[in-house]
Coordinates of C-alpha atoms in Angstrom, one line a residue:
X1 CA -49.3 35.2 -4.1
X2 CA -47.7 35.6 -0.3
X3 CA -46.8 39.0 0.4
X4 CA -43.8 40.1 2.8
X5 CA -45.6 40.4 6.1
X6 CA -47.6 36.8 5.4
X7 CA -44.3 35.4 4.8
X8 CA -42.8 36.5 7.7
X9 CA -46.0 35.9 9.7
X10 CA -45.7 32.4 8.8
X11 CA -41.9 32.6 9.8
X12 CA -42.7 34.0 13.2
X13 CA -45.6 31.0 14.1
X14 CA -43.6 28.1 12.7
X15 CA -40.3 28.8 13.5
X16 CA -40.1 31.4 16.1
X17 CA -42.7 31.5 18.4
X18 CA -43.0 27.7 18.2
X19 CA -40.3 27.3 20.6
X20 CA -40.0 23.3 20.3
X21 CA -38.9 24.2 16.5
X22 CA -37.0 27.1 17.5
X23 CA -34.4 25.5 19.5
X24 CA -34.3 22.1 17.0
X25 CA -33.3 25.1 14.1
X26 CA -30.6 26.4 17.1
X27 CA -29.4 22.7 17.8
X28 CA -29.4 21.6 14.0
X29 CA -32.3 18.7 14.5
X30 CA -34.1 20.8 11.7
X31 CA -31.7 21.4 9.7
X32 CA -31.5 24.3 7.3
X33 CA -31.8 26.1 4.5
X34 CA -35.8 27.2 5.3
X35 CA -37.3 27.7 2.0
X36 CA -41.1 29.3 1.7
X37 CA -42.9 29.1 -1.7
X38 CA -43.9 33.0 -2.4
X39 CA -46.5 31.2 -4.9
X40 CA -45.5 32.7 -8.3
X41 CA -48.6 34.1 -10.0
X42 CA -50.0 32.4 -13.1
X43 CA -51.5 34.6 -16.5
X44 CA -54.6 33.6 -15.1
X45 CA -54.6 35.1 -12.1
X46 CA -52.5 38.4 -13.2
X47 CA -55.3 39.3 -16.0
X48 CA -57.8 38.7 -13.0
X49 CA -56.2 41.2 -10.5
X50 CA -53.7 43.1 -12.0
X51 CA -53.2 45.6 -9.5
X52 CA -52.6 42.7 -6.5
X53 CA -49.8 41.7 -9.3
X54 CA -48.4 45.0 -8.9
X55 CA -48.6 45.4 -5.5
X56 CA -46.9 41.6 -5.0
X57 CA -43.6 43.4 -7.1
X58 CA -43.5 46.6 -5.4
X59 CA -43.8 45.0 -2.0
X60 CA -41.3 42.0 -2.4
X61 CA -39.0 44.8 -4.2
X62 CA -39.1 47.2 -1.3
X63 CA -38.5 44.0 1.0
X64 CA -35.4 44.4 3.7
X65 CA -33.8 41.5 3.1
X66 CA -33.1 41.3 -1.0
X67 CA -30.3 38.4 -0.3
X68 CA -33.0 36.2 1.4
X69 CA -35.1 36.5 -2.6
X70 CA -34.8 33.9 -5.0
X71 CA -35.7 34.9 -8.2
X72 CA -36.9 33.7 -11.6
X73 CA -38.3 34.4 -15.0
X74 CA -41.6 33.8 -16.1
X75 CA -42.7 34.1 -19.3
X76 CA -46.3 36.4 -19.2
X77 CA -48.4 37.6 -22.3
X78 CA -49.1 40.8 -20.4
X79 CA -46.6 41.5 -18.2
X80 CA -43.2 42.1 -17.6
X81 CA -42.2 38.4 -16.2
X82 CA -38.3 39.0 -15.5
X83 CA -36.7 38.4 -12.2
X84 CA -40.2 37.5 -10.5
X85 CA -39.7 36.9 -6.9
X86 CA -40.1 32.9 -6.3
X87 CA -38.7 32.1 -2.5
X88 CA -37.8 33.3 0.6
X89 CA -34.5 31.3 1.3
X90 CA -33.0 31.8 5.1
X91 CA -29.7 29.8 4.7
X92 CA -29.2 29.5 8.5
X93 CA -29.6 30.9 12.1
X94 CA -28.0 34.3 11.2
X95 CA -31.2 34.6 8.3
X96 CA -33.6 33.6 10.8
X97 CA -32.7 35.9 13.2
X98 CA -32.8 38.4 10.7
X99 CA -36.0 38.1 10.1
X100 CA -37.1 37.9 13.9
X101 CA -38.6 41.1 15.5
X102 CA -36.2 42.9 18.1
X103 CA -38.4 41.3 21.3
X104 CA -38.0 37.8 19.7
X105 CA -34.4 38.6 19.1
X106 CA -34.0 39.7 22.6
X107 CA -36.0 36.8 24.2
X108 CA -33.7 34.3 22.4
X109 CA -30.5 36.0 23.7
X110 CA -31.9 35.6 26.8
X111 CA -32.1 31.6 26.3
X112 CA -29.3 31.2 24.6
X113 CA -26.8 33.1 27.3
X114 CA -28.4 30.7 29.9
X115 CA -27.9 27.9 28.1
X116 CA -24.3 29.2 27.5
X117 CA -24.1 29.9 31.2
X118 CA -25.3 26.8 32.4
X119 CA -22.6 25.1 29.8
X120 CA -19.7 26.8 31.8
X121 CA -20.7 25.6 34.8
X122 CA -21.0 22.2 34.1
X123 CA -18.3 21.7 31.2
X124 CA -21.2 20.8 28.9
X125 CA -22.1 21.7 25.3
X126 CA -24.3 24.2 25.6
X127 CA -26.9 22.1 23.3
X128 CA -27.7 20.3 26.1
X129 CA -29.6 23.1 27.6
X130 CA -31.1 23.6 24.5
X131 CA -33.8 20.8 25.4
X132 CA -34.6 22.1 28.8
X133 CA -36.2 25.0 26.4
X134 CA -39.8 24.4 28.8
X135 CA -38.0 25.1 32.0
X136 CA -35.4 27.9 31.2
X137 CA -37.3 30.3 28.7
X138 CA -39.8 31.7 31.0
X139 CA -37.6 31.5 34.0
X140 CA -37.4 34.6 35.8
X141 CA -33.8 36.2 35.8
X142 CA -33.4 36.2 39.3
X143 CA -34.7 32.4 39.6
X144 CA -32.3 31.8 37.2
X145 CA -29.7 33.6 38.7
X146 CA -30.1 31.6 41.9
X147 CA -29.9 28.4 39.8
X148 CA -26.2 29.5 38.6
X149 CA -25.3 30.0 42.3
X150 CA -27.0 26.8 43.4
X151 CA -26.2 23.9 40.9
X152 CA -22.3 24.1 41.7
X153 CA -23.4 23.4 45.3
X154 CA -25.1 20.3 44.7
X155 CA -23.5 16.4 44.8
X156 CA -25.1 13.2 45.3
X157 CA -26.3 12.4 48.9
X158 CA -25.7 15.9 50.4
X159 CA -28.4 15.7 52.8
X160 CA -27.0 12.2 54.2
X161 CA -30.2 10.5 54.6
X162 CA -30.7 12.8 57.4
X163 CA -31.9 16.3 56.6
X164 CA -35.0 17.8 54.9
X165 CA -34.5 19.3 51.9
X166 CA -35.2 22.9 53.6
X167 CA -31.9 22.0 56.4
X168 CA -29.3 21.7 53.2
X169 CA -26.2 23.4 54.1
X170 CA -26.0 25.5 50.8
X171 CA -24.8 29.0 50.5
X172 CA -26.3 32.2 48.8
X173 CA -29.4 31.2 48.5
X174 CA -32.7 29.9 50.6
X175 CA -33.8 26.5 50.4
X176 CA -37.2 27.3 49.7
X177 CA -35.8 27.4 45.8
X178 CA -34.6 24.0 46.0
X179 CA -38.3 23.0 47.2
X180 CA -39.9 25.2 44.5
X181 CA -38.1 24.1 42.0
X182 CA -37.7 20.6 42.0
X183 CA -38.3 19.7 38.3
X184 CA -35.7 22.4 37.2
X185 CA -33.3 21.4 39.0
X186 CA -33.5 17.6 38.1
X187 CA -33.6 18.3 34.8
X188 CA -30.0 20.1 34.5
X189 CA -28.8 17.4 36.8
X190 CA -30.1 14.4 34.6
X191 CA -28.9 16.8 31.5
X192 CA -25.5 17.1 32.7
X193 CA -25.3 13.2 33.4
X194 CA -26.8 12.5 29.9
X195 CA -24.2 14.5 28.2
X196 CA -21.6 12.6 30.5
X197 CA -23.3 9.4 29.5
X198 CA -24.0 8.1 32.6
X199 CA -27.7 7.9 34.4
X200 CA -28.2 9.2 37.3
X201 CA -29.2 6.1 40.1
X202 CA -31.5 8.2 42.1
X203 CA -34.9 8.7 40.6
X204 CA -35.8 11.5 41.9
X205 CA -34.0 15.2 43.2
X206 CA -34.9 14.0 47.0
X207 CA -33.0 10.7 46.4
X208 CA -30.3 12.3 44.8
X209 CA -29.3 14.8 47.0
X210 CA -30.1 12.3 50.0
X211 CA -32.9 14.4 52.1
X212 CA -35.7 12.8 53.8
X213 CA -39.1 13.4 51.5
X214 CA -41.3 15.8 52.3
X215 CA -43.7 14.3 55.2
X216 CA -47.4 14.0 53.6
X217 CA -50.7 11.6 54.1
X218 CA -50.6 12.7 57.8
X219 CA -53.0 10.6 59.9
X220 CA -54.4 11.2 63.4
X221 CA -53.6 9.2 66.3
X222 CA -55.3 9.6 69.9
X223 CA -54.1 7.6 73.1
X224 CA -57.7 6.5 74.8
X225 CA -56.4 5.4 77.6
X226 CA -54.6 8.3 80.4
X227 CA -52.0 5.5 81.6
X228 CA -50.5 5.1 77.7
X229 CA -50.0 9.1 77.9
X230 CA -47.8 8.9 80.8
X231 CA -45.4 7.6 78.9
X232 CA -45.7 10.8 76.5
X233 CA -45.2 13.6 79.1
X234 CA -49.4 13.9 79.0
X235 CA -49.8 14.5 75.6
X236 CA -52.6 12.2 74.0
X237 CA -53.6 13.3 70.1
X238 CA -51.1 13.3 67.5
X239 CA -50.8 14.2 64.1
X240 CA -47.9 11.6 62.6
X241 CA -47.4 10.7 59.1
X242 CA -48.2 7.3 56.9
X243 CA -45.0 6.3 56.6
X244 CA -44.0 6.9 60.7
X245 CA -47.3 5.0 61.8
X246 CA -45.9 2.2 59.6
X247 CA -42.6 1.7 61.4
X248 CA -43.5 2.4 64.3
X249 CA -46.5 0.3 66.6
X250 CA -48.3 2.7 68.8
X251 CA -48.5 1.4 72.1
X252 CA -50.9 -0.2 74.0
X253 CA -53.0 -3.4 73.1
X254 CA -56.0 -2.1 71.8
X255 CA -56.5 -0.3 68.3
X256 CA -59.2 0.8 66.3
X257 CA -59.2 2.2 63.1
X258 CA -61.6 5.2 62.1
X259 CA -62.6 6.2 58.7
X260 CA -63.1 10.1 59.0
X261 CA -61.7 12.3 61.6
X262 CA -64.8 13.8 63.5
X263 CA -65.6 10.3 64.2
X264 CA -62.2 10.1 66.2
X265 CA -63.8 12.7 68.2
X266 CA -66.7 10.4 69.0
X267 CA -64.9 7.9 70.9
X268 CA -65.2 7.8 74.9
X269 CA -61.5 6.9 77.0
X270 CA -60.7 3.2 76.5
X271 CA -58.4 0.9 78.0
X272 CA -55.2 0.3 77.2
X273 CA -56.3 1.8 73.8
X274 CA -55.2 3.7 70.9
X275 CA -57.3 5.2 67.9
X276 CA -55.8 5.9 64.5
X277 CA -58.2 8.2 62.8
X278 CA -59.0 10.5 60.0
X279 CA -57.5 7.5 57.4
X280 CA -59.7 7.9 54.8
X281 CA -58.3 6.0 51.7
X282 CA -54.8 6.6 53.5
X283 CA -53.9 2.6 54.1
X284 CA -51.2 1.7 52.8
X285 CA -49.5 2.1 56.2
X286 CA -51.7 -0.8 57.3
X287 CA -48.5 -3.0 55.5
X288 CA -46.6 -3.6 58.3
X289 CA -45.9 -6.4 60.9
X290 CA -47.0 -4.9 64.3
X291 CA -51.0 -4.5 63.3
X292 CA -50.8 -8.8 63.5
X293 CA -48.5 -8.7 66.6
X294 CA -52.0 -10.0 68.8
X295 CA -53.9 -6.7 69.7
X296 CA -57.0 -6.1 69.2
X297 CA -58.3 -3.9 66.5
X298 CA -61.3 -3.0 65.0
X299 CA -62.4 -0.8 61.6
X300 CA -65.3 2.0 61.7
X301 CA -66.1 3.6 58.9
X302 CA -69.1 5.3 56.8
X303 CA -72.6 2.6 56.2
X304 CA -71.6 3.2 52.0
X305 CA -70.2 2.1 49.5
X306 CA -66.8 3.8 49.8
X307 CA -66.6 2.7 53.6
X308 CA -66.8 -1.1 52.3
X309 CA -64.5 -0.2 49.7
X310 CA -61.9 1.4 52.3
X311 CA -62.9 -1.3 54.9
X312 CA -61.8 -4.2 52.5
X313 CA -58.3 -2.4 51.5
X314 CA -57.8 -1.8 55.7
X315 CA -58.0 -5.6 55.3
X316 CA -56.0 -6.7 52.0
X317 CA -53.0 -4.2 53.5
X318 CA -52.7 -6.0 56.7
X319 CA -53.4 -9.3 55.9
X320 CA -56.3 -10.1 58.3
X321 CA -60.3 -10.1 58.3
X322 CA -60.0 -7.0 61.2
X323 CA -63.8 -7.0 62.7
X324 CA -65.8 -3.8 61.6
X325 CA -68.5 -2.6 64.0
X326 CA -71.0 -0.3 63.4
X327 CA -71.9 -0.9 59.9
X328 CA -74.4 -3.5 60.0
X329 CA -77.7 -3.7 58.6
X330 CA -79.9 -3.4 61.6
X331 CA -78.2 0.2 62.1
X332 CA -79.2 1.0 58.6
X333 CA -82.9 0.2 59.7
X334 CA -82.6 2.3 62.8
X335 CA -81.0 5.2 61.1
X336 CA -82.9 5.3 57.6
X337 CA -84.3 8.8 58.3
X338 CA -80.8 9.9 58.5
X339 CA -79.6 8.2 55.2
X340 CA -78.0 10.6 52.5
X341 CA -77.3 10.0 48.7
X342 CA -73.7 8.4 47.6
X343 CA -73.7 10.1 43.8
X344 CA -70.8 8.1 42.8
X345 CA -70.8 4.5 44.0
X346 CA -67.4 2.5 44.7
X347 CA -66.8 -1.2 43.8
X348 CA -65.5 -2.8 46.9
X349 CA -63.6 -6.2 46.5
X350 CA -65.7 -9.1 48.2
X351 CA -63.2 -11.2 48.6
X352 CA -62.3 -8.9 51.8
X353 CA -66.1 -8.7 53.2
X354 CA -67.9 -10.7 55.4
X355 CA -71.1 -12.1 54.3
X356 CA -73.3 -10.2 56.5
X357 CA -71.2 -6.9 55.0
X358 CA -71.6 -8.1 51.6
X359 CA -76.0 -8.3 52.6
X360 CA -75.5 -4.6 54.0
X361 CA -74.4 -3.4 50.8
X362 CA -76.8 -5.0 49.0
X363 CA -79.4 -3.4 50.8
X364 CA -78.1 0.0 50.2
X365 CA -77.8 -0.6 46.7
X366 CA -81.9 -1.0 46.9
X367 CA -83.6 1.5 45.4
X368 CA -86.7 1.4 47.3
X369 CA -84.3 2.2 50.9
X370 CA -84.1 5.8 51.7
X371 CA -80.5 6.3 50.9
X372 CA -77.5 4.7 50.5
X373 CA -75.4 6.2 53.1
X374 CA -75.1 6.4 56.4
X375 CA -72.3 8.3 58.0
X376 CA -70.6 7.7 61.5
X377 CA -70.9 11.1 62.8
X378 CA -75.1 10.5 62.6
X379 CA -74.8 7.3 64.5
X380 CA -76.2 7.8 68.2
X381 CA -74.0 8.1 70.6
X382 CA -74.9 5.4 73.0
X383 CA -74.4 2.9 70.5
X384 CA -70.8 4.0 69.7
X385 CA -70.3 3.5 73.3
X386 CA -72.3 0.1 72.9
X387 CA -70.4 -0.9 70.3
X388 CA -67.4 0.2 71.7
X389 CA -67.8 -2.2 75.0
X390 CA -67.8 -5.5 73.5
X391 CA -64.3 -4.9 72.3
X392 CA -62.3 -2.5 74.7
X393 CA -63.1 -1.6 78.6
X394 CA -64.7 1.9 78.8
X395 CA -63.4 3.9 81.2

């Protein structure tokens, strides 16, 4: 037997608060009437607990909703079987709001006005909102409020390829939003174009509103030599993105590439030098043309496993067996009381090592050495420097 409040509990978790089923009931994809089994009572059960009998009539009769009741007669030996309450029928929304407590109630007003709201302002059904359920629901009202004044602002390639998404000449509103809410705001946009069939060419909110992306994977850059900052009003350490470092060749004709960035801070003044450090497994900039234009460059990075590994991708990206120094075996042997532990090994590709590199791995890989890594900032300084002068002038 299901009482009233389990009914209605059951109501609540399936179709209410289940918010994915909600709004399919509000767009018709589950379709009503919604019919719940109230689980009749047989003789056997009646003669076993009379009084949860009783209490299963008296509750269902006292029940607010009596057109939501579907009745029937059953045919007891003991009892009075006439017009026994069978199902709880809700024939559409109206019956399931009915049923909804008045927060419920009030919470789906809430959704519903924005999706109306959001239907005016775009000439769409309002159904199409529906599905953005995840992002408009728990949307506060004065995020959403800024989303009213800001969609009717928007159009493809606002920012001209030339602005950050913060510069956008919008109105009413800071651009800080637009930042914070990215995924919202791509969603109605690819909603709207949906319901328009058409599909929007950009695949992302930054290439359709035309704004440079956000600058990320920032990498260090340090001009070695005094004469290459001259050039640059005396400044000689720069922080410059992934994507700027590759366009754009640094100058001078010497380059080395550092792994970490306290290492960068390692390096004496060079000749005619630059040092891009701080890369870590940030490489992919290594894809351009300029790193085989003829200078010379050189890798340094950690004695381990991952500084192989990021060694070897340094190579892939840029097409060329770049020479690494300092990460030989001999160091290794010279340096074993200041090996650490590597807990999680990396698998660097061969192909892109040497076979001297490919011995140096090996050997860390031994359990009997003292470690397995080695990092640059432990190596002596005088052999940085050492290292250093077979490749670039020191100055």
């Amino acid at each position: 037997m299901i009482l009233p409040r389990e009914a209605l509990e059951r109501i609540a978790r399936n179709e209410i608060l289940n918010r994915g089923n909600l709004v399919k009931r509000l767009t018709g994809e589950r379709p009503f009437p919604l019919e719940i089994s109230l689980q009749v009572p047989t003789q056997k059960e009646i003669v076993a607990d009379i009084g949860a009998y009783r209490d299963f009539i008296r509750l269902w009769r006292e029940f607010r909703f009596q057109e939501l009741l579907r009745r029937r007669n059953v045919e007891y030996r003991t009892v009075n079987g006439e017009n026994v309450p069978a199902r709880l029928v809700l024939r559409d929304w109206d019956d399931l709001m009915k049923v909804a407590s008045d927060r419920q109630r009030r919470e789906i007003q809430v959704f519903r006005r924005r999706t109306e709201k959001l239907g005016e302002l775009s000439g769409c059904d309002s159904a199409v909102f529906c599905r953005l359920w995840r992002d408009l629901w728990d949307l506060p009202e004065e995020d959403f409020r800024y989303l009213c004044i800001l969609y009717p602002q928007l159009r493809p390639s606002l920012g001209q390829g030339r602005f950050f998404i913060r510069a956008l000449d919008v109105s009413g509103i800071d651009t800080k939003y637009i930042e914070n809410h990215e995924t919202l705001i791509w969603n109605v946009i690819r909603a709207v174009a949906a319901f328009q069939g058409q599909s929007p060419e950009a695949a992302s909110l930054y290439d359709y509103l035309g704004v440079l992306p956000k600058p990320a994977n920032f990498i260090f850059m340090r001009l070695m030599d005094p004469a290459l900052a001259s050039g640059m009003h005396g400044y000689t350490l720069f922080r410059v993105t992934a994507e700027e470092l590759r366009r754009n060749p640094p100058p001078g004709h010497g380059l080395i590439v550092v792994e970490n960035e306290q290492s960068g801070y390692m390096l004496p003044p060079l000749r005619d030098t630059v040092a891009i450090f701080g890369t870590g497994k940030n490489l992919e900039w290594a894809r351009n043309s300029w790193i085989r234009d003829g200078r010379r460059t050189v890798y340094w990075g950690d004695v381990d496993s991952w500084g192989f590994q990021m060694l070897a991708e340094f190579r892939r990206n840029c097409g060329m067996m770049v020479p690494s120094i300092l990460m030989h075996a001999d160091l290794l042997k010279s340096h074993a009381a200041k090996m650490a532990v590597e807990r999680m090994a990396a698998v660097p590709d061969g192909d892109w090592l040497t076979p001297e590199e490919k011995g140096t791995l090996k050997m860390l890989a031994d359990p009997e050495f003292p470690g397995n890594r080695l990092e640059q900032e432990k190596i002596d300084q005088q052999l940085v420097r050492g290292e250093l002068g077979k490749y670039f002038e020191l100055l």
